[in-house]
Short mmCIF file of C-alpha atoms and ligand atoms in Angstrom, two decimals:
data_model
loop_
_atom_site.label_atom_id
_atom_site.label_comp_id
_atom_site.label_asym_id
_atom_site.label_seq_id
_atom_site.Cartn_x
_atom_site.Cartn_y
_atom_site.Cartn_z
CA MET A 22 -118.74 114.01 -31.77
CA PRO A 23 -115.50 112.18 -31.32
CA LYS A 24 -114.14 111.61 -27.73
CA ARG A 25 -111.50 112.70 -26.04
CA THR A 26 -108.52 110.20 -25.60
CA VAL A 27 -105.66 109.45 -23.36
CA ALA A 28 -103.27 110.97 -25.79
CA ASP A 29 -105.12 114.35 -25.36
CA THR A 30 -104.77 113.90 -21.44
CA GLU A 31 -101.95 115.02 -19.46
CA VAL A 32 -101.32 111.50 -17.56
CA LYS A 33 -97.71 111.89 -16.55
CA GLY A 34 -96.98 111.43 -12.75
CA ARG A 35 -100.96 110.83 -12.43
CA ARG A 36 -102.64 108.06 -11.25
CA VAL A 37 -105.00 106.57 -13.99
CA LEU A 38 -107.50 104.42 -13.26
CA LEU A 39 -107.80 102.51 -16.74
CA ARG A 40 -111.51 100.14 -17.27
CA VAL A 41 -110.83 97.30 -19.22
CA ASP A 42 -112.17 94.53 -20.75
CA PHE A 43 -109.87 91.47 -19.29
CA ASN A 44 -113.32 89.06 -18.82
CA VAL A 45 -111.27 86.40 -20.68
CA PRO A 46 -112.54 82.98 -21.24
CA LEU A 47 -110.92 80.40 -18.43
CA ILE A 48 -110.71 77.06 -18.77
CA THR A 49 -112.98 75.29 -16.24
CA GLU A 50 -110.78 72.78 -15.44
CA THR A 51 -107.39 74.49 -14.80
CA GLY A 52 -108.64 78.29 -14.53
CA ALA A 53 -105.97 78.85 -16.99
CA ILE A 54 -106.77 81.68 -19.66
CA SER A 55 -107.48 80.12 -22.85
CA ASP A 56 -107.78 83.09 -25.22
CA ASP A 57 -105.91 86.50 -24.25
CA ARG A 58 -107.01 88.73 -27.26
CA ARG A 59 -109.25 90.94 -24.82
CA ILE A 60 -105.58 91.84 -22.85
CA ARG A 61 -103.69 91.99 -26.06
CA ALA A 62 -106.38 94.31 -27.28
CA SER A 63 -105.85 96.78 -24.64
CA LEU A 64 -102.04 96.54 -24.98
CA PRO A 65 -101.35 99.58 -26.93
CA THR A 66 -103.30 102.20 -23.74
CA ILE A 67 -101.19 100.10 -20.98
CA LYS A 68 -97.86 100.79 -22.79
CA TYR A 69 -98.64 104.35 -23.85
CA LEU A 70 -99.55 105.22 -20.26
CA VAL A 71 -96.28 103.00 -18.87
CA GLU A 72 -93.90 105.30 -21.45
CA GLN A 73 -95.78 108.21 -20.71
CA ARG A 74 -94.99 107.75 -16.59
CA ALA A 75 -98.55 107.62 -15.62
CA LYS A 76 -99.26 105.11 -12.32
CA VAL A 77 -101.50 102.88 -13.89
CA ILE A 78 -104.40 101.15 -12.10
CA LEU A 79 -106.27 98.55 -14.25
CA CYS A 80 -109.80 97.83 -13.29
CA SER A 81 -111.95 94.64 -14.88
CA HIS A 82 -114.54 92.59 -14.29
CA LEU A 83 -114.09 88.79 -14.92
CA GLY A 84 -116.84 86.28 -15.12
CA ARG A 85 -119.96 85.98 -13.41
CA PRO A 86 -119.32 86.09 -9.16
CA LYS A 87 -122.83 87.68 -8.73
CA GLY A 88 -121.70 89.95 -6.42
CA LYS A 89 -119.75 87.84 -4.08
CA VAL A 90 -116.35 86.87 -3.89
CA VAL A 91 -115.51 83.44 -6.04
CA GLU A 92 -112.38 82.45 -6.07
CA ASN A 93 -111.38 81.07 -9.19
CA LEU A 94 -112.61 84.35 -10.82
CA ARG A 95 -109.61 86.48 -9.30
CA MET A 96 -107.81 88.83 -11.55
CA ALA A 97 -104.51 87.02 -10.76
CA PRO A 98 -104.39 84.92 -13.49
CA VAL A 99 -105.02 87.67 -15.80
CA ALA A 100 -102.47 89.95 -13.93
CA GLN A 101 -100.29 87.38 -14.24
CA ARG A 102 -100.67 86.98 -17.85
CA LEU A 103 -100.67 90.58 -18.19
CA SER A 104 -97.21 90.90 -17.03
CA GLN A 105 -95.74 88.34 -19.39
CA LEU A 106 -97.17 90.34 -22.69
CA MET A 107 -95.36 93.55 -20.98
CA GLY A 108 -92.22 92.48 -19.63
CA LEU A 109 -92.86 94.36 -16.55
CA PRO A 110 -94.34 93.44 -13.10
CA VAL A 111 -97.91 93.73 -12.53
CA GLY A 112 -99.06 94.25 -8.93
CA THR A 113 -102.58 92.98 -7.43
CA ALA A 114 -105.04 93.69 -5.06
CA LEU A 115 -107.44 92.19 -2.50
CA ASP A 116 -110.13 93.86 -3.64
CA CYS A 117 -110.84 96.88 -5.44
CA ILE A 118 -112.18 99.48 -3.04
CA GLY A 119 -110.71 99.75 0.15
CA GLN A 120 -108.17 101.10 2.33
CA ASP A 121 -105.67 98.36 1.60
CA VAL A 122 -106.23 99.34 -2.15
CA GLU A 123 -105.87 103.04 -1.37
CA SER A 124 -102.97 102.92 0.43
CA LYS A 125 -101.73 100.60 -2.58
CA ALA A 126 -102.41 103.11 -5.36
CA ARG A 127 -100.79 105.74 -3.31
CA ALA A 128 -97.50 103.96 -3.11
CA LEU A 129 -97.55 103.49 -6.81
CA LYS A 130 -94.31 105.01 -8.54
CA GLU A 131 -94.41 106.61 -12.27
CA GLY A 132 -94.55 103.60 -14.63
CA ASP A 133 -95.91 101.38 -11.89
CA VAL A 134 -98.79 99.30 -12.98
CA LEU A 135 -101.20 97.34 -10.66
CA ILE A 136 -104.62 95.60 -11.21
CA LEU A 137 -107.84 96.06 -8.86
CA GLU A 138 -109.49 92.53 -7.64
CA ASN A 139 -112.42 92.03 -10.00
CA LEU A 140 -114.98 94.64 -9.92
CA ARG A 141 -118.24 92.26 -10.17
CA PHE A 142 -116.99 91.07 -6.47
CA HIS A 143 -119.20 93.71 -5.32
CA PRO A 144 -122.87 93.86 -6.45
CA GLU A 145 -122.55 97.85 -6.21
CA GLU A 146 -120.62 97.70 -9.76
CA GLU A 147 -123.33 96.41 -11.82
CA ALA A 148 -125.94 98.47 -9.76
CA ASN A 149 -123.76 101.41 -10.60
CA ALA A 150 -124.04 102.58 -6.82
CA PRO A 151 -123.14 106.16 -6.08
CA ASP A 152 -120.71 105.29 -3.02
CA PHE A 153 -118.98 102.62 -4.47
CA ALA A 154 -118.28 104.83 -7.97
CA ARG A 155 -117.00 107.38 -5.34
CA LYS A 156 -114.57 104.66 -3.93
CA LEU A 157 -112.89 103.76 -7.02
CA ALA A 158 -112.57 107.45 -7.90
CA ARG A 159 -110.74 108.44 -5.12
CA LEU A 160 -108.06 105.89 -6.24
CA ALA A 161 -107.07 107.97 -9.12
CA ASP A 162 -106.63 111.25 -10.96
CA VAL A 163 -108.07 110.58 -14.20
CA TYR A 164 -110.39 108.36 -15.73
CA VAL A 165 -109.65 106.30 -19.05
CA ASN A 166 -112.31 103.67 -20.75
CA ASP A 167 -110.96 101.20 -23.04
CA ALA A 168 -113.13 98.62 -22.06
CA PHE A 169 -115.63 98.59 -25.39
CA GLY A 170 -117.10 95.38 -25.12
CA THR A 171 -118.95 96.76 -21.69
CA ALA A 172 -119.37 99.98 -23.00
CA HIS A 173 -123.29 99.46 -23.27
CA ARG A 174 -123.75 98.50 -19.42
CA ALA A 175 -124.42 101.45 -17.30
CA HIS A 176 -122.17 99.90 -14.07
CA ALA A 177 -120.23 102.09 -11.33
CA SER A 178 -116.82 101.24 -13.14
CA THR A 179 -117.74 102.08 -17.07
CA VAL A 180 -120.83 105.48 -16.08
CA GLY A 181 -120.74 106.01 -12.01
CA VAL A 182 -117.44 106.70 -12.02
CA ALA A 183 -116.77 109.59 -14.51
CA ARG A 184 -118.65 111.73 -12.56
CA HIS A 185 -115.90 112.36 -10.37
CA LEU A 186 -112.61 112.54 -12.68
CA PRO A 187 -111.84 113.72 -15.96
CA ALA A 188 -112.83 111.07 -18.06
CA VAL A 189 -111.40 109.88 -21.90
CA ALA A 190 -111.37 106.77 -23.68
CA GLY A 191 -108.39 104.83 -24.48
CA PHE A 192 -106.74 104.22 -27.73
CA LEU A 193 -109.16 100.50 -28.52
CA MET A 194 -112.19 102.39 -27.29
CA ALA A 195 -111.31 105.01 -29.37
CA LYS A 196 -110.55 102.81 -32.52
CA GLU A 197 -113.61 101.06 -31.78
CA LEU A 198 -115.67 104.19 -32.34
CA GLU A 199 -114.31 105.63 -35.00
CA VAL A 200 -114.68 102.41 -37.44
CA MET A 201 -118.53 102.10 -36.15
CA SER A 202 -119.05 105.82 -36.75
CA GLN A 203 -117.65 106.30 -40.32
CA LEU A 204 -119.87 103.46 -41.20
CA LEU A 205 -123.19 104.91 -39.91
CA ASP A 206 -122.40 107.96 -40.84
CA ASN A 207 -120.00 108.02 -44.06
CA PRO A 208 -119.57 104.45 -45.45
CA GLU A 209 -118.20 103.83 -48.99
CA GLN A 210 -121.03 102.39 -51.46
CA PRO A 211 -122.28 100.49 -52.53
CA PHE A 212 -122.87 98.96 -48.38
CA ALA A 213 -124.06 95.36 -47.54
CA CYS A 214 -124.87 94.01 -44.16
CA LEU A 215 -124.50 90.42 -43.81
CA ILE A 216 -126.79 89.02 -40.70
CA GLY A 217 -127.32 85.72 -39.19
CA GLY A 218 -127.14 84.01 -35.71
CA ALA A 219 -129.92 82.31 -33.69
CA LYS A 220 -132.76 85.07 -33.30
CA VAL A 221 -134.74 87.48 -35.09
CA SER A 222 -135.32 88.78 -31.76
CA ASP A 223 -131.45 90.06 -31.29
CA LYS A 224 -131.11 91.37 -34.46
CA LEU A 225 -134.16 93.92 -35.00
CA GLY A 226 -132.60 96.51 -34.09
CA LEU A 227 -129.49 96.19 -36.13
CA MET A 228 -132.10 95.49 -38.89
CA GLN A 229 -134.06 97.98 -38.97
CA SER A 230 -131.27 100.36 -38.42
CA MET A 231 -129.32 98.97 -41.39
CA LEU A 232 -132.52 99.36 -43.78
CA ARG A 233 -132.11 103.22 -43.61
CA LYS A 234 -128.23 102.99 -44.45
CA VAL A 235 -127.51 99.99 -46.91
CA ASP A 236 -128.11 98.81 -50.32
CA MET A 237 -128.39 95.26 -49.54
CA LEU A 238 -129.26 93.00 -46.49
CA LEU A 239 -128.55 89.27 -46.70
CA ILE A 240 -129.97 87.25 -43.83
CA GLY A 241 -128.40 83.90 -42.99
CA GLY A 242 -128.51 81.47 -40.05
CA GLY A 243 -131.48 80.75 -37.90
CA MET A 244 -133.12 83.77 -38.14
CA ALA A 245 -133.73 82.94 -42.12
CA ALA A 246 -136.31 80.82 -41.12
CA THR A 247 -138.40 83.29 -40.16
CA PHE A 248 -138.26 85.54 -42.52
CA LEU A 249 -138.79 82.28 -45.21
CA LYS A 250 -142.01 81.54 -42.65
CA ALA A 251 -142.81 85.34 -43.35
CA GLN A 252 -142.76 84.69 -47.00
CA GLY A 253 -145.26 81.59 -46.57
CA HIS A 254 -142.95 78.86 -47.01
CA GLU A 255 -142.80 76.11 -44.61
CA VAL A 256 -139.72 75.41 -42.73
CA GLY A 257 -139.89 72.16 -40.68
CA HIS A 258 -138.52 72.35 -37.25
CA SER A 259 -136.74 74.75 -37.81
CA LEU A 260 -135.92 77.47 -35.41
CA ILE A 261 -139.12 79.99 -35.93
CA GLU A 262 -139.97 82.91 -33.26
CA GLU A 263 -143.76 82.78 -34.68
CA ASP A 264 -144.39 85.93 -32.50
CA ARG A 265 -141.55 87.60 -34.91
CA VAL A 266 -143.09 86.30 -38.43
CA SER A 267 -145.39 89.32 -38.92
CA LEU A 268 -142.24 91.92 -37.79
CA ALA A 269 -140.21 89.72 -40.81
CA ALA A 270 -142.82 90.18 -42.82
CA LYS A 271 -143.22 93.86 -42.12
CA LEU A 272 -138.99 94.12 -42.64
CA LEU A 273 -139.50 92.43 -45.91
CA GLN A 274 -141.76 95.59 -46.73
CA GLU A 275 -139.79 97.89 -45.95
CA ALA A 276 -137.04 96.78 -47.68
CA GLU A 277 -138.88 97.20 -50.84
CA VAL A 278 -140.12 100.68 -50.02
CA SER A 279 -136.70 101.45 -49.40
CA GLN A 280 -135.23 100.00 -52.19
CA VAL A 281 -132.68 97.79 -50.33
CA SER A 282 -132.00 94.51 -51.50
CA LEU A 283 -133.14 91.71 -49.18
CA VAL A 284 -131.23 88.55 -50.14
CA LEU A 285 -132.28 85.08 -48.06
CA PRO A 286 -130.73 81.78 -48.73
CA VAL A 287 -132.20 80.12 -51.69
CA ASP A 288 -131.13 76.29 -50.30
CA ALA A 289 -129.76 75.02 -47.49
CA VAL A 290 -128.77 72.25 -45.08
CA VAL A 291 -131.01 70.62 -43.16
CA ALA A 292 -130.63 67.64 -40.31
CA GLU A 293 -133.38 65.95 -38.28
CA GLU A 294 -130.86 66.45 -35.18
CA ILE A 295 -128.47 69.18 -34.34
CA ARG A 296 -125.64 66.57 -33.70
CA ALA A 297 -122.22 66.22 -34.96
CA GLY A 298 -122.42 63.18 -37.15
CA ALA A 299 -126.44 63.57 -37.73
CA PRO A 300 -127.26 62.72 -41.65
CA THR A 301 -127.93 65.87 -43.39
CA GLN A 302 -129.11 66.98 -46.84
CA VAL A 303 -129.04 70.39 -49.23
CA VAL A 304 -132.73 71.36 -50.30
CA SER A 305 -134.34 74.20 -51.41
CA THR A 306 -135.70 76.88 -49.03
CA THR A 307 -139.08 76.59 -50.59
CA ASN A 308 -138.73 72.81 -49.69
CA VAL A 309 -138.01 72.23 -46.46
CA PRO A 310 -139.00 68.57 -45.05
CA PRO A 311 -141.41 68.65 -42.19
CA GLY A 312 -139.38 66.65 -40.04
CA SER A 313 -136.15 68.47 -40.73
CA ARG A 314 -134.48 71.84 -39.61
CA ILE A 315 -131.92 74.39 -41.12
CA VAL A 316 -128.82 74.27 -39.89
CA ASP A 317 -126.89 75.90 -42.33
CA ILE A 318 -127.02 77.60 -45.90
CA GLY A 319 -126.51 76.05 -48.88
CA PRO A 320 -124.21 75.67 -51.56
CA LYS A 321 -126.17 77.82 -53.99
CA SER A 322 -126.57 80.27 -51.16
CA ILE A 323 -123.14 80.94 -50.47
CA GLU A 324 -122.24 81.35 -53.93
CA LEU A 325 -125.69 83.80 -54.24
CA PHE A 326 -123.98 85.72 -50.85
CA ARG A 327 -120.48 85.96 -52.82
CA SER A 328 -121.70 87.40 -55.88
CA GLU A 329 -123.65 90.13 -54.06
CA LEU A 330 -121.27 90.83 -51.55
CA LYS A 331 -118.57 91.21 -54.29
CA LYS A 332 -120.38 94.42 -55.46
CA CYS A 333 -119.80 95.93 -52.23
CA ARG A 334 -117.41 98.09 -51.08
CA THR A 335 -118.48 98.04 -47.39
CA VAL A 336 -119.64 94.98 -45.56
CA ILE A 337 -120.99 94.98 -42.27
CA TRP A 338 -120.71 90.64 -40.70
CA ASN A 339 -122.94 90.50 -37.54
CA GLY A 340 -123.73 86.59 -36.87
CA PRO A 341 -122.97 83.26 -38.25
CA MET A 342 -124.87 81.51 -40.96
CA GLY A 343 -125.23 78.62 -39.51
CA ILE A 344 -124.63 76.54 -36.29
CA TYR A 345 -121.07 76.42 -36.54
CA GLU A 346 -120.27 75.29 -33.27
CA ILE A 347 -120.42 71.78 -35.13
CA PRO A 348 -117.82 71.44 -37.63
CA GLN A 349 -120.62 69.90 -40.46
CA PHE A 350 -122.81 72.66 -40.32
CA ALA A 351 -120.06 75.52 -40.34
CA GLN A 352 -119.49 75.34 -43.68
CA GLY A 353 -121.88 78.64 -44.65
CA THR A 354 -120.42 80.47 -42.17
CA ARG A 355 -116.28 79.51 -42.66
CA SER A 356 -116.34 79.96 -46.38
CA LEU A 357 -118.20 83.60 -46.37
CA VAL A 358 -115.40 84.35 -43.67
CA THR A 359 -112.93 83.31 -46.65
CA PHE A 360 -114.38 85.04 -48.91
CA LEU A 361 -114.90 88.26 -46.88
CA ALA A 362 -110.85 88.28 -45.96
CA THR A 363 -110.42 88.21 -50.10
CA LEU A 364 -112.56 91.12 -50.64
CA ASP A 365 -111.57 94.53 -51.64
CA ALA A 366 -113.76 96.40 -49.16
CA THR A 367 -113.81 97.51 -45.89
CA THR A 368 -114.91 94.90 -43.88
CA VAL A 369 -116.32 95.01 -40.66
CA ILE A 370 -116.84 92.21 -37.99
CA GLY A 371 -119.40 92.61 -35.21
CA GLY A 372 -120.86 89.93 -33.06
CA GLY A 373 -119.06 87.51 -30.83
CA SER A 374 -119.80 84.34 -32.37
CA SER A 375 -118.13 85.88 -35.82
CA ALA A 376 -115.31 87.67 -34.33
CA GLU A 377 -114.59 83.94 -32.64
CA VAL A 378 -115.14 82.39 -36.32
CA VAL A 379 -112.60 85.14 -37.80
CA GLN A 380 -110.11 84.79 -34.94
CA GLU A 381 -110.07 81.30 -35.26
CA MET A 382 -109.43 80.63 -38.84
CA GLY A 383 -106.58 83.44 -38.29
CA LEU A 384 -108.27 86.05 -40.70
CA THR A 385 -108.55 89.23 -38.03
CA ASP A 386 -105.53 90.49 -39.72
CA LYS A 387 -107.18 90.12 -43.23
CA MET A 388 -110.66 92.38 -42.48
CA THR A 389 -110.40 96.06 -41.61
CA HIS A 390 -111.76 95.64 -38.49
CA VAL A 391 -112.82 92.98 -36.19
CA SER A 392 -115.01 94.50 -32.47
CA THR A 393 -113.77 93.22 -29.48
CA GLY A 394 -117.28 93.78 -28.12
CA GLY A 395 -120.10 91.94 -29.26
CA GLY A 396 -123.68 93.42 -27.57
CA ALA A 397 -122.00 96.67 -27.57
CA SER A 398 -121.16 96.99 -31.47
CA LEU A 399 -124.86 95.87 -32.01
CA ARG A 400 -126.44 98.59 -29.68
CA PHE A 401 -123.85 101.04 -31.54
CA LEU A 402 -124.87 99.88 -35.14
CA GLU A 403 -128.22 99.96 -33.83
CA GLY A 404 -127.89 103.44 -33.39
CA THR A 405 -127.99 103.25 -29.67
CA ALA A 406 -126.74 105.52 -27.27
CA LEU A 407 -124.12 103.58 -24.88
CA PRO A 408 -123.73 104.65 -21.60
CA GLY A 409 -120.06 104.49 -20.98
CA VAL A 410 -119.42 105.96 -24.02
CA GLU A 411 -121.93 109.10 -23.36
CA VAL A 412 -119.72 109.94 -20.06
CA LEU A 413 -116.59 110.42 -21.82
CA LEU A 414 -115.11 114.08 -23.14
CA ASP A 415 -115.96 115.24 -26.14
CA LYS A 416 -112.48 115.73 -28.03
CA GLU A 417 -113.51 119.40 -27.65
CA GLN A 418 -114.71 120.31 -24.40
P1 ADP B 510 -122.91 86.70 -33.08
O1 ADP B 510 -122.59 86.34 -30.98
O2 ADP B 510 -121.96 86.76 -33.86
O3 ADP B 510 -123.80 88.61 -32.74
P2 ADP B 510 -125.70 85.41 -32.65
O4 ADP B 510 -125.09 85.56 -30.76
O5 ADP B 510 -126.37 86.20 -32.65
O6 ADP B 510 -124.24 85.97 -33.24
O7 ADP B 510 -125.60 84.00 -33.23
C1 ADP B 510 -124.71 82.96 -32.55
C2 ADP B 510 -125.70 81.63 -32.13
O8 ADP B 510 -126.42 81.66 -33.42
C3 ADP B 510 -124.90 80.83 -32.77
O9 ADP B 510 -124.29 79.54 -31.18
C4 ADP B 510 -125.28 79.12 -33.84
O10 ADP B 510 -125.20 77.89 -33.42
C5 ADP B 510 -126.69 79.97 -33.85
N1 ADP B 510 -127.40 79.59 -35.20
C6 ADP B 510 -126.86 79.79 -36.39
N2 ADP B 510 -127.47 79.32 -37.10
C7 ADP B 510 -128.51 78.47 -36.74
C8 ADP B 510 -129.59 77.86 -36.90
N3 ADP B 510 -129.87 78.11 -38.12
N4 ADP B 510 -130.57 77.33 -35.99
C9 ADP B 510 -130.23 77.25 -35.10
N5 ADP B 510 -129.21 77.99 -34.50
C10 ADP B 510 -128.46 78.73 -35.14
MG1 MG B 511 -123.54 85.62 -29.74
#
């Protein structure tokens, strides 16, 4: 059922606690924000609240301070960047709960924006401690969650707080849910899922769920080796999860029974070492030399994947085709991104690394949707309920 959004809620003159995912990457040496995409992604919700004359109280976590105050994980630089992007002053606070913040929140005027200090400076945030959630809730009259990226976590600011305030979705959250629900409930067919990344175990749930939905499942990346092994091929020193080989075999069988065409790479780029400049060769996946490991899909596989995907009206992609962090091993991933960008189909990208590559190549606008939530989108597509979504009011409630 669709969730009620900030647009269905009276916010004028009210204090709105807006959970955002401002967990932006920081440059270690300087503390500068290296990528402000997550801040930009919530601008529509923040701007709307300001225009509606709400009193906006933002909260987020940043990095992994593990329940303690960590000076270089304060929210000040984030507030500064937000202020630049909005062209408005953004207030900061020394904490996210307590008397000082409470009086700051009470003093807000309509259209003001305040950002609370890093939620994870308190261990109670991740523990979803009821008292901490109550203290957060005390700051506001309405709760809005726009942090899709943390919706799979039951924390005080994503779940606990919703017990005390009317809880609705922000525009980013609503968009993510709309796109992904559409994929699960009513995808235009043929429907393909392209999966890559390091490990079978990370994506097992996704593969199982997708087998029930898609016409085609294409598998690249590190996990392909486990499937090749399940088919009885030797894969040298490739990344293998021995304990998942039988599961991979079962998935291959399931695909056959449900008449899903499961496509594996036919060739691969192999190297003896994972490092830039390592000598590589292209081999058939039935013929991986003993001392080498698969680092990318090969040119024939790229061609094969393209020709299969070309038939599709809907494509989900999650996980790189190779060790894309090393440019030499990024060819498979990059060519498929380029291809997806030109495809006349609904294209949805989930997964942190995958979204990063699309962004880096400047092709975000060429996709139907690039999810801001790696883990959350994975869980959602697996069919797992997200705790941070469950607690939001239904549209008809
Ligand atoms: P996403 O974040 O898009 O969901 P994952 O986190 O599942 O993707 O996987 C990303 C990782 O998978 C990358 O660090 C990449 O280096 C690794 N990877 C891809 N192909 C291989 C391979 N053949 N061998 C080892 N690691 C791989
Ligand atoms: Mg990842």
